[in-house]
PDB file of C-alpha atoms in Angstrom:
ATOM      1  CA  UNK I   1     144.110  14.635 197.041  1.00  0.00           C
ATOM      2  CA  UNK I   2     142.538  18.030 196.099  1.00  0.00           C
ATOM      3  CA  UNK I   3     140.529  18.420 199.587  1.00  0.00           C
ATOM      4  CA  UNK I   4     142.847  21.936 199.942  1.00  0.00           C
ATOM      5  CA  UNK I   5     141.514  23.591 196.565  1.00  0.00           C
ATOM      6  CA  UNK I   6     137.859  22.737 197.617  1.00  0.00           C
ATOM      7  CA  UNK I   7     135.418  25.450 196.567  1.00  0.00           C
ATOM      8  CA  UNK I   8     137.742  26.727 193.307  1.00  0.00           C
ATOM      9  CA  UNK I   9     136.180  26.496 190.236  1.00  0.00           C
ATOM     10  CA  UNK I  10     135.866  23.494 188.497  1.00  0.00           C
ATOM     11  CA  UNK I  11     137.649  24.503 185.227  1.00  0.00           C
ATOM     12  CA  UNK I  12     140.868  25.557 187.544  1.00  0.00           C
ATOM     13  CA  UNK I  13     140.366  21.655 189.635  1.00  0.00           C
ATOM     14  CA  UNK I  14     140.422  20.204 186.449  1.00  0.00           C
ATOM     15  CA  UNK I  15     143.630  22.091 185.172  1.00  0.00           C
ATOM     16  CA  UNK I  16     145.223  20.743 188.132  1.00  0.00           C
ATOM     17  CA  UNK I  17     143.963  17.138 188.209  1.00  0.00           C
ATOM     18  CA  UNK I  18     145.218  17.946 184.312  1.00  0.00           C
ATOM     19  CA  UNK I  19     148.745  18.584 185.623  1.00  0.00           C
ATOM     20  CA  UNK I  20     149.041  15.765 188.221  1.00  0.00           C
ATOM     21  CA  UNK I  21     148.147  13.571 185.773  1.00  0.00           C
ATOM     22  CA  UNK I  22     151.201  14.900 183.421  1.00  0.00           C
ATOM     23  CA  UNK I  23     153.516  14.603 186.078  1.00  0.00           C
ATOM     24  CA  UNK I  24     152.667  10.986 187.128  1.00  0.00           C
ATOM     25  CA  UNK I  25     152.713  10.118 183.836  1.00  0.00           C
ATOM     26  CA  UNK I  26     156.460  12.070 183.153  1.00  0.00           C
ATOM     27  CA  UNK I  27     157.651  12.598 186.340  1.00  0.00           C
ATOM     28  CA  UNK I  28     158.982  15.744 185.231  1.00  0.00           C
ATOM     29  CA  UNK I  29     157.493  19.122 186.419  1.00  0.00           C
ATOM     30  CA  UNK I  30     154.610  21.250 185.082  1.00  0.00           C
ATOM     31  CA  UNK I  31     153.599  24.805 184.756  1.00  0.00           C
ATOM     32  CA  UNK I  32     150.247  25.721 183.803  1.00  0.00           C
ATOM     33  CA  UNK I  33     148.269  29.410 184.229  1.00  0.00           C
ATOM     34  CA  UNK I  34     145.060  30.124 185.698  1.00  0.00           C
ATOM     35  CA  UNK I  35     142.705  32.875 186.278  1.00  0.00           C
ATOM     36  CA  UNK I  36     140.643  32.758 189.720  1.00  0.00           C
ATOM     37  CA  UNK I  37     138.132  35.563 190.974  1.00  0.00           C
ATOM     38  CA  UNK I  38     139.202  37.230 194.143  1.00  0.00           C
ATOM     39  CA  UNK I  39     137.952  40.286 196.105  1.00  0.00           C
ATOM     40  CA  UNK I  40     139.999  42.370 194.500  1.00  0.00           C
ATOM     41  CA  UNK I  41     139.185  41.086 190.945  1.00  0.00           C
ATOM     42  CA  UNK I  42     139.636  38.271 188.812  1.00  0.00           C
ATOM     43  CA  UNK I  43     143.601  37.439 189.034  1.00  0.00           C
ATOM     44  CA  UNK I  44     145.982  35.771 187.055  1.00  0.00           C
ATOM     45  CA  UNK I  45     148.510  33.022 188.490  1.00  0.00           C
ATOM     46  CA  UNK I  46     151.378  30.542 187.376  1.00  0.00           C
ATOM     47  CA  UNK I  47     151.802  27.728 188.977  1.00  0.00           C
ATOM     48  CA  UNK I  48     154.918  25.477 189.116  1.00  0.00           C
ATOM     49  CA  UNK I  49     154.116  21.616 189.928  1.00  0.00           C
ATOM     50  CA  UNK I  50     156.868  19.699 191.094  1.00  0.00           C
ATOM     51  CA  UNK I  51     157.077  15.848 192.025  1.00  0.00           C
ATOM     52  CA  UNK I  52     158.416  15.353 195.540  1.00  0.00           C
ATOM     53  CA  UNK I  53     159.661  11.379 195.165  1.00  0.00           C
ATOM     54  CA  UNK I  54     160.957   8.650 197.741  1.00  0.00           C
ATOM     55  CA  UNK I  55     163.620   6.870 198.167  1.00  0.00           C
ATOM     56  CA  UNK I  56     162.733   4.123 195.496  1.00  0.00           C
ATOM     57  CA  UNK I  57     161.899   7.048 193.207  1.00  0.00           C
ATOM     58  CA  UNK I  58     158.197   6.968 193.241  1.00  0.00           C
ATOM     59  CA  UNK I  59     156.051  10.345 193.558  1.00  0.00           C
ATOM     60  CA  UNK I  60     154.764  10.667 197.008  1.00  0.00           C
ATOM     61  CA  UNK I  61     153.548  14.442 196.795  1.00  0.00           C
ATOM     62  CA  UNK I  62     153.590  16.885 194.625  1.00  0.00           C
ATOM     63  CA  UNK I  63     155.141  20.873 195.341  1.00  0.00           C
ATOM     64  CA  UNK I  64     153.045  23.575 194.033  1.00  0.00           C
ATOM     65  CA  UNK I  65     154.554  27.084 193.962  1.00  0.00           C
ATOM     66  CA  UNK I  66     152.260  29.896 192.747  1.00  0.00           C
ATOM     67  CA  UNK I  67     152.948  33.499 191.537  1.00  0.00           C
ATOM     68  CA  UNK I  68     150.302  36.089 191.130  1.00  0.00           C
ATOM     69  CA  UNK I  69     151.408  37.512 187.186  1.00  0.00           C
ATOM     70  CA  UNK I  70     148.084  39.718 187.047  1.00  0.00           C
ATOM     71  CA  UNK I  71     149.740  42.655 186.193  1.00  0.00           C
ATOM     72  CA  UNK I  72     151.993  41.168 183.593  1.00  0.00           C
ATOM     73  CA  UNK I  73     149.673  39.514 182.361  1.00  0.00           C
ATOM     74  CA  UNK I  74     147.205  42.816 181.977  1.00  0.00           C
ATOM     75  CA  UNK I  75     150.146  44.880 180.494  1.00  0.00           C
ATOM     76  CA  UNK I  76     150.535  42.516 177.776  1.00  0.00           C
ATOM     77  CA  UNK I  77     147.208  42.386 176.882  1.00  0.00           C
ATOM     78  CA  UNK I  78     146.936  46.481 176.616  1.00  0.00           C
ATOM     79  CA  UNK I  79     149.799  45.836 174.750  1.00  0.00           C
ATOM     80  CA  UNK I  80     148.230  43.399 172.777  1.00  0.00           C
ATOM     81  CA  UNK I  81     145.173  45.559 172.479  1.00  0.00           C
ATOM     82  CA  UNK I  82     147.451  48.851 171.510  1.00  0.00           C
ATOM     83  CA  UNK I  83     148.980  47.356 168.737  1.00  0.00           C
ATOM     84  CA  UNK I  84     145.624  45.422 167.161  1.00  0.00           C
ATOM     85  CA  UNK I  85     144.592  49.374 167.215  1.00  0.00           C
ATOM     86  CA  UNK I  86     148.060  50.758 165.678  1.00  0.00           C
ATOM     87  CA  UNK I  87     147.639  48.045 163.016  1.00  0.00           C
ATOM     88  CA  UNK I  88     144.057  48.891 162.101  1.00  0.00           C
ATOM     89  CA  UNK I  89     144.273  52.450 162.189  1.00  0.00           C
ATOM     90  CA  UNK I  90     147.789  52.009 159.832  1.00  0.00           C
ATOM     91  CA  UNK I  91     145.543  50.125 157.698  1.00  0.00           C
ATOM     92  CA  UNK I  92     142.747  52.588 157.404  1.00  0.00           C
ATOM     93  CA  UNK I  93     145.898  55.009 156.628  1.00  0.00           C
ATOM     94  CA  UNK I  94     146.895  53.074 153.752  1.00  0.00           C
ATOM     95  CA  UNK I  95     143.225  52.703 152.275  1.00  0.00           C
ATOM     96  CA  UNK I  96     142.634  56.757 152.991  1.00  0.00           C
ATOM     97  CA  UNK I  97     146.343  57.071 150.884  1.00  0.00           C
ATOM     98  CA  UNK I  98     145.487  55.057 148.179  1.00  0.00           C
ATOM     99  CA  UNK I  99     142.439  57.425 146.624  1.00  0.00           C
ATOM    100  CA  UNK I 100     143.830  60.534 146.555  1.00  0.00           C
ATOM    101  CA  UNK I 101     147.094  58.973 144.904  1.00  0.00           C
ATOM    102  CA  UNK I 102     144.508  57.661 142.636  1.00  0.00           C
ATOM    103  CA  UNK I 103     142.688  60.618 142.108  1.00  0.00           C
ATOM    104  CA  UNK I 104     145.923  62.436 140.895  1.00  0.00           C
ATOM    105  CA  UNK I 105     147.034  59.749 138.754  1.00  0.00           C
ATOM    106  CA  UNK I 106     143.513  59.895 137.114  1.00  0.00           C
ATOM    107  CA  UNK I 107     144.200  63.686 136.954  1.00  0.00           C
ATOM    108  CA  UNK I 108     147.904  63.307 135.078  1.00  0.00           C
ATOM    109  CA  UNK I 109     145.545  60.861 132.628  1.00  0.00           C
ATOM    110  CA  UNK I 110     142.835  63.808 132.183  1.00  0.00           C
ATOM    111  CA  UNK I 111     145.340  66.546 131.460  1.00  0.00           C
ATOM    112  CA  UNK I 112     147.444  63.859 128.866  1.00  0.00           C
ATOM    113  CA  UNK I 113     143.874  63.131 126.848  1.00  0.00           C
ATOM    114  CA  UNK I 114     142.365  66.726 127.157  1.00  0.00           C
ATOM    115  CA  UNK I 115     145.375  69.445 127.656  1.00  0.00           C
ATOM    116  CA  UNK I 116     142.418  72.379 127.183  1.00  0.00           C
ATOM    117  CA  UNK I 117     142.737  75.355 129.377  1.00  0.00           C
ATOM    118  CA  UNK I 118     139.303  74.412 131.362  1.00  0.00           C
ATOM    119  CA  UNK I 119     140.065  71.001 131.921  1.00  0.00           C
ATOM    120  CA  UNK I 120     143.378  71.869 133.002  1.00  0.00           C
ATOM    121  CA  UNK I 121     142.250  74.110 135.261  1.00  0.00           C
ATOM    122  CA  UNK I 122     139.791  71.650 137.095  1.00  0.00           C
ATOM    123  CA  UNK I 123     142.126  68.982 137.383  1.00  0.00           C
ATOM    124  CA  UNK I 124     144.616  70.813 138.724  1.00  0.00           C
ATOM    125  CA  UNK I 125     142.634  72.144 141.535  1.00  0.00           C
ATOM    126  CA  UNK I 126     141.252  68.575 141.563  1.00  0.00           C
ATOM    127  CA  UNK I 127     145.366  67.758 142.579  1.00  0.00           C
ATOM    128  CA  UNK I 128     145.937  70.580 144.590  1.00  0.00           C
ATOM    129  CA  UNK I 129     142.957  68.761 147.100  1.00  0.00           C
ATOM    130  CA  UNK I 130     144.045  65.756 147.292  1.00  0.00           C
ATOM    131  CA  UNK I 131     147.815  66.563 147.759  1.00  0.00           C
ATOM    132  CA  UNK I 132     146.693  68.758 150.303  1.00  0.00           C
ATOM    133  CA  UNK I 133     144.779  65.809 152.035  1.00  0.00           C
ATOM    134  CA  UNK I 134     147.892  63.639 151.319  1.00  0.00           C
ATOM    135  CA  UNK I 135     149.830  65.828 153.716  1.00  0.00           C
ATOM    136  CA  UNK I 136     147.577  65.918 156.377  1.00  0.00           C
ATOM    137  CA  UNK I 137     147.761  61.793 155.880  1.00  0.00           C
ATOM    138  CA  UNK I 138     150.797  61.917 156.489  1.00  0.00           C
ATOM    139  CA  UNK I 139     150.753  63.892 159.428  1.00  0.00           C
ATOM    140  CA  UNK I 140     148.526  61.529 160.763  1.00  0.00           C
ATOM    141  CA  UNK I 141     150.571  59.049 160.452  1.00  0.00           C
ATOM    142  CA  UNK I 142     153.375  60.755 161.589  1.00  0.00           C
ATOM    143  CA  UNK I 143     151.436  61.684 164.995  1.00  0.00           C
ATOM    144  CA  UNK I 144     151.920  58.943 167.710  1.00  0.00           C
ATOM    145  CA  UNK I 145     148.886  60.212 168.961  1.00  0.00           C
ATOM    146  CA  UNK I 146     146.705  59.882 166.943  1.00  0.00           C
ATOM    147  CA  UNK I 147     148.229  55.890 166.428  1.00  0.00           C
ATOM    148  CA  UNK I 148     146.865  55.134 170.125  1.00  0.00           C
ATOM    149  CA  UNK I 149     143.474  56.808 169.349  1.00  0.00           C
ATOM    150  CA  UNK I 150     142.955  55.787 166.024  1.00  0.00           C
ATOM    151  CA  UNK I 151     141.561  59.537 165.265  1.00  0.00           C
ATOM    152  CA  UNK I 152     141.645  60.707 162.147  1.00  0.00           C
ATOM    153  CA  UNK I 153     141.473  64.713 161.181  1.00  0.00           C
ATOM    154  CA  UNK I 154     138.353  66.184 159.552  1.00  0.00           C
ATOM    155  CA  UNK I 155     138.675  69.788 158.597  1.00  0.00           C
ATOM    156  CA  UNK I 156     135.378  71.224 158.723  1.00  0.00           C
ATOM    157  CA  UNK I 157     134.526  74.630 156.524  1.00  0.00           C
ATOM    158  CA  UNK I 158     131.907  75.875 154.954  1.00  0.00           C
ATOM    159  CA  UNK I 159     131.634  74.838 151.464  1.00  0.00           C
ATOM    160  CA  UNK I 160     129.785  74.272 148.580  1.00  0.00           C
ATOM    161  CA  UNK I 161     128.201  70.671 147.701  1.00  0.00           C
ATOM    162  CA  UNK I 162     128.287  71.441 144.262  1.00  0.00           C
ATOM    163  CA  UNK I 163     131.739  71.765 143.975  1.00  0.00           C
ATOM    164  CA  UNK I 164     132.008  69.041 145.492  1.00  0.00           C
ATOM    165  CA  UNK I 165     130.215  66.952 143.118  1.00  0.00           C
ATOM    166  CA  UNK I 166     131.791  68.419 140.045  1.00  0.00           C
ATOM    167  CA  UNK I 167     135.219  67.480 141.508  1.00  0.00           C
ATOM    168  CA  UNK I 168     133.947  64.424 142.537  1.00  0.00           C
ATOM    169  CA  UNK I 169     133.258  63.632 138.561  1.00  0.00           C
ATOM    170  CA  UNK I 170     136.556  65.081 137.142  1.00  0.00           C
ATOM    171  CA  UNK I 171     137.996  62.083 139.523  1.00  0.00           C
ATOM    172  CA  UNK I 172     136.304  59.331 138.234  1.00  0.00           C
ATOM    173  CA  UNK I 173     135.919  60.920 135.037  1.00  0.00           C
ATOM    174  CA  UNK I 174     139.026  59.181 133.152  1.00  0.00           C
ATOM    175  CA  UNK I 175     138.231  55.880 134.754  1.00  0.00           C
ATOM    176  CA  UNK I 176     134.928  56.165 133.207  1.00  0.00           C
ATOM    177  CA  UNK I 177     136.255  56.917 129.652  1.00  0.00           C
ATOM    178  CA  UNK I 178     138.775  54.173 129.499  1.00  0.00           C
ATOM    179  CA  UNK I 179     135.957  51.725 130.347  1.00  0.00           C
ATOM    180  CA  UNK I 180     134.243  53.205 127.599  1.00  0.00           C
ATOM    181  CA  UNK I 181     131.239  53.986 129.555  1.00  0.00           C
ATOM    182  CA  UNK I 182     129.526  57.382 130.057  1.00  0.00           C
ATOM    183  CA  UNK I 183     128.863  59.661 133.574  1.00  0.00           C
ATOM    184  CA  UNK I 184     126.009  62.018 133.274  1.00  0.00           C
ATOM    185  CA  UNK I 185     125.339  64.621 135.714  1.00  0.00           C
ATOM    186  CA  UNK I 186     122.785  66.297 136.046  1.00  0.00           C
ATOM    187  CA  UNK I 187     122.345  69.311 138.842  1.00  0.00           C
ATOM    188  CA  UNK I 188     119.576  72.129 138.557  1.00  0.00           C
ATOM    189  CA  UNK I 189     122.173  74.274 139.434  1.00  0.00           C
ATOM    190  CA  UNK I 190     120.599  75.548 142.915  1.00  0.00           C
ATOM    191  CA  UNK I 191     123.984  75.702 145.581  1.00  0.00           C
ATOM    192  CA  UNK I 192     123.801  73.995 148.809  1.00  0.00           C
ATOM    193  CA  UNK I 193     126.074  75.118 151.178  1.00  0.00           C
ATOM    194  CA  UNK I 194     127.710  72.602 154.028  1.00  0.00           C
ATOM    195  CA  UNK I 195     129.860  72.688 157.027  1.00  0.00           C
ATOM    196  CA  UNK I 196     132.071  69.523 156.112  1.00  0.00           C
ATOM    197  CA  UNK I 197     135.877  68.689 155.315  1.00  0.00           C
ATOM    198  CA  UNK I 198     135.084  69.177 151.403  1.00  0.00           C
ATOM    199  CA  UNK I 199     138.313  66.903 150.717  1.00  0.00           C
ATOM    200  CA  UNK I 200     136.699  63.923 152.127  1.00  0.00           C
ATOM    201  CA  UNK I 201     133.148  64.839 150.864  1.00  0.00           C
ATOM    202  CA  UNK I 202     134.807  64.509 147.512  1.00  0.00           C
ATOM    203  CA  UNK I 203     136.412  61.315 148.036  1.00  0.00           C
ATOM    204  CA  UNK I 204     133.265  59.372 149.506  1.00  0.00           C
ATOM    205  CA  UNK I 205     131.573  60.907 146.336  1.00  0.00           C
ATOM    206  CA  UNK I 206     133.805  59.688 144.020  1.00  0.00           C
ATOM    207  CA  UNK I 207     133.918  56.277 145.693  1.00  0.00           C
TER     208      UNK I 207
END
């Protein structure tokens, strides 16, 4: 009878009315886990069901033995929780990586179809950002740290919005022409000046 686990909650009674049942029905031993509030928190338990039998071999009583695994059971799931964030933040990573290794690939293309000394001299630059913010990728990636708080750098200088919008178009610019399509930009001219990491300004632009 379950007159002993009188006042537990019902989903626990019926988890061991569950495993009676099994072990009547096998007469092999059960294990099952449960979580039950206490004082001192909500805590996590095994239990172990064994049939105690007579001597004709029927079941006559049943054995529990029950082991508080709360704080197993908590350091797995910060475990589980730690890597969920290493995964997503690795995959953020990988989407950050794959635009500026676009960006310089669509560079390469610009300076193929227009080696001119002006165009040249943009895209280059255009490179020299986004290898720049390749490294510091990679040191993110590198940095354990950063793994556990998902944080990624922004280095914040003043700089000019302008600039960042005529990079922004030298980017896109060769995807544009092979889809034979046309980008038109038009700016007054006037500078704005921001406090932002220009490297990323450029790359939300251009996405």
């Amino acid at each position: 009878h379950l007159d002993e686990f009188e006042g537990y909650p019902e989903d626990f009674l019926a988890a061991v009315k569950d495993s009676f049942k099994r072990i009547r029905e096998t007469g092999e031993p059960h294990i099952f886990e449960s979580s039950l509030p206490k004082l001192s928190g909500m805590r996590r338990r095994v239990h172990h069901q064994y049939p105690e039998h007579n001597e004709n071999g029927e079941i006559v009583s049943f054995i529990s033995v029950n082991f508080d695994i709360t704080e197993k059971h908590n350091s797995h799931t910060r475990l589980e929780n730690k890597l969920a964030d290493q995964r997503g933040f690795l995959a953020m990573l990988a989407h950050e990586l794959r635009n500026p290794l676009a960006a310089v690939s669509n560079g390469l293309e610009a300076l193929e179809r227009a080696p001119g000394i002006e165009t040249s001299k943009i895209v280059r630059e255009m490179m020299r950002q986004e290898l720049t913010h390749i490294t510091r990728l990679i040191e993110d990636l590198l940095d354990t740290a950063r793994l556990e708080t998902r944080a990624l750098r922004y280095n914040k200088a003043q700089c000019g919005l302008q600039d960042c919008l005529n990079l922004a178009c030298e980017i896109v610019r060769p995807v544009i022409n092979s889809a034979q399509q046309q980008l038109i930009f038009e700016s007054d001219g006037s500078e704005t000046t921001l406090v932002a990491d220009a490297t990323r300004l450029t790359q939300a632009i251009s996405n």
